[in-house]
Amino acid sequence: MSKLELVFVPAPAVGHLVSACQFAENLLNRDERLCITILIIRPPPPWDASIDAYIKRSSSAPEGSRIRYITLPQAELPSSEELAKSIENYFSLLIANYRPLVKEAIISNKWPNSNPKIIGIVIDMFCSSMIDVANELDIPSYLFFTSGAGFLGFLFYLSVWHDQVGREFNRSDADLKITSYAHPVPSKVLPTFAFVKEGYSSFREHGVRFKETKGILLNTVSEFESHAVNSLASEPELPPVYTVGFLNNLEGQKSKGNSKPEDEEIMKWLDQQPPSSVLFLCFGSAGSFDPPQLIEMAIALERSGVRFLWSIRRPVDAEPTKFEDILPEGFLERTNNRGMVCGWAPQVDILAHEATGAFVSHCGWNSTIESVWHGVPIVTWPLYAEQHINAFQLVRDLEMAVELTLVCRMHESEREIVKAEEMEKAIRCIMDSENPLRKRVKDMGEICRNALMEGGSSSISIGRFVETILDS
């Protein structure tokens, strides 16, 4: 039986890589003729550690496996000046420098004992420059978009805005009518890159180039983002859209036997709490707060009286400190019987636990889909990237979250302190067992899980994509 190969080029970020690998595994389950090569672009330090750890776990595939990982040599890095201007544009420039290395890897790295026909190159949202490689090799290209349909619609909107206005956005701009959102979008909730010339121009170019692909694979469920998905499907100039999500590490580490002693301590504490009673606070690997904000958060948690599990990440350049040194005096002792403070936390395992009742989140897409998948409602606290527009969509369009803050702040110095009173109000709202939002999220979680089962919307969409590539 002749093999057919797909080549994946994910962005050098672990959240993007995990989703791509999960999708690749789903595809392999669909047809035994398929095999997949994932080309790894390693980011420069200090961003590479988590990718290395993930690849080490994932690449220990048994002999004869139909998925393989090839780590590419280091390409030339863009200048530090580009990094200072826009991290999004910096990574886009970095990936563009990998074009000759990707082309060489595709040509040179043959599978042992077989010579499969390459039927597609699957690129990440930061990797539109790889469409050039696909064109040179006369191979179809497909976009695997790790975020949601609403955000993708915003990227397509950038060209519309530029034709009308000809510049990046200002936070004073009027509300925007973006077809992928059901409500007008305030400029203050746009992604941080939209206000920076280099980041704005980079993503506008990505959006233009996405239309050159043969298909768009979205990490979402059609029932979850029905308005946004329908708006994309109705655009005649777009290639076919496939909703193939949710895709991420949705089963967690505990089920894989990878838990660490500190994780086990957290899970043991959760086991002792009543169902749906714990408020989980976690803001991603880069989500940190200065001591004045941490103090307000602690005051709110203490006043609210709720049980809580609080993951505190300190800034990379901060001096190592004990929790008691940055939290109000006596806070840990006074809340010891109903709260736990930790550093890194096994987020998926916590969201999956029956004791977890709500999630105060930065609203990154992976965190969003993990929370919805497990039926846990969200309190929005976006910090950077596209998190603000995700939070807006969750609160306004989807009614799946309680708003604490939505506003984009470009720099740490511009961040307003969220007062304890505001946070306490949001906590009481989300933890109210009579709040109908809680049932909506539970129901949507069930719908999203069913979507990936046989006969579900995502399963059907993945099937349509497999049929397309096998017939090409």
PDB file of C-alpha atoms in Angstrom, residues 53 193 271 366 425 456:
ATOM      1  CA  ALA A  53      10.557  18.927  26.830  1.00  0.00           C
ATOM      2  CA  PHE A 193      -0.278  43.822  17.946  1.00  0.00           C
ATOM      3  CA  ASP A 271      -9.938  15.699  46.196  1.00  0.00           C
ATOM      4  CA  ASN A 366      -5.870  26.970  24.633  1.00  0.00           C
ATOM      5  CA  LYS A 425     -18.052  41.094  42.686  1.00  0.00           C
ATOM      6  CA  GLY A 456     -20.109  14.890  15.582  1.00  0.00           C
TER       7      GLY A 456
END
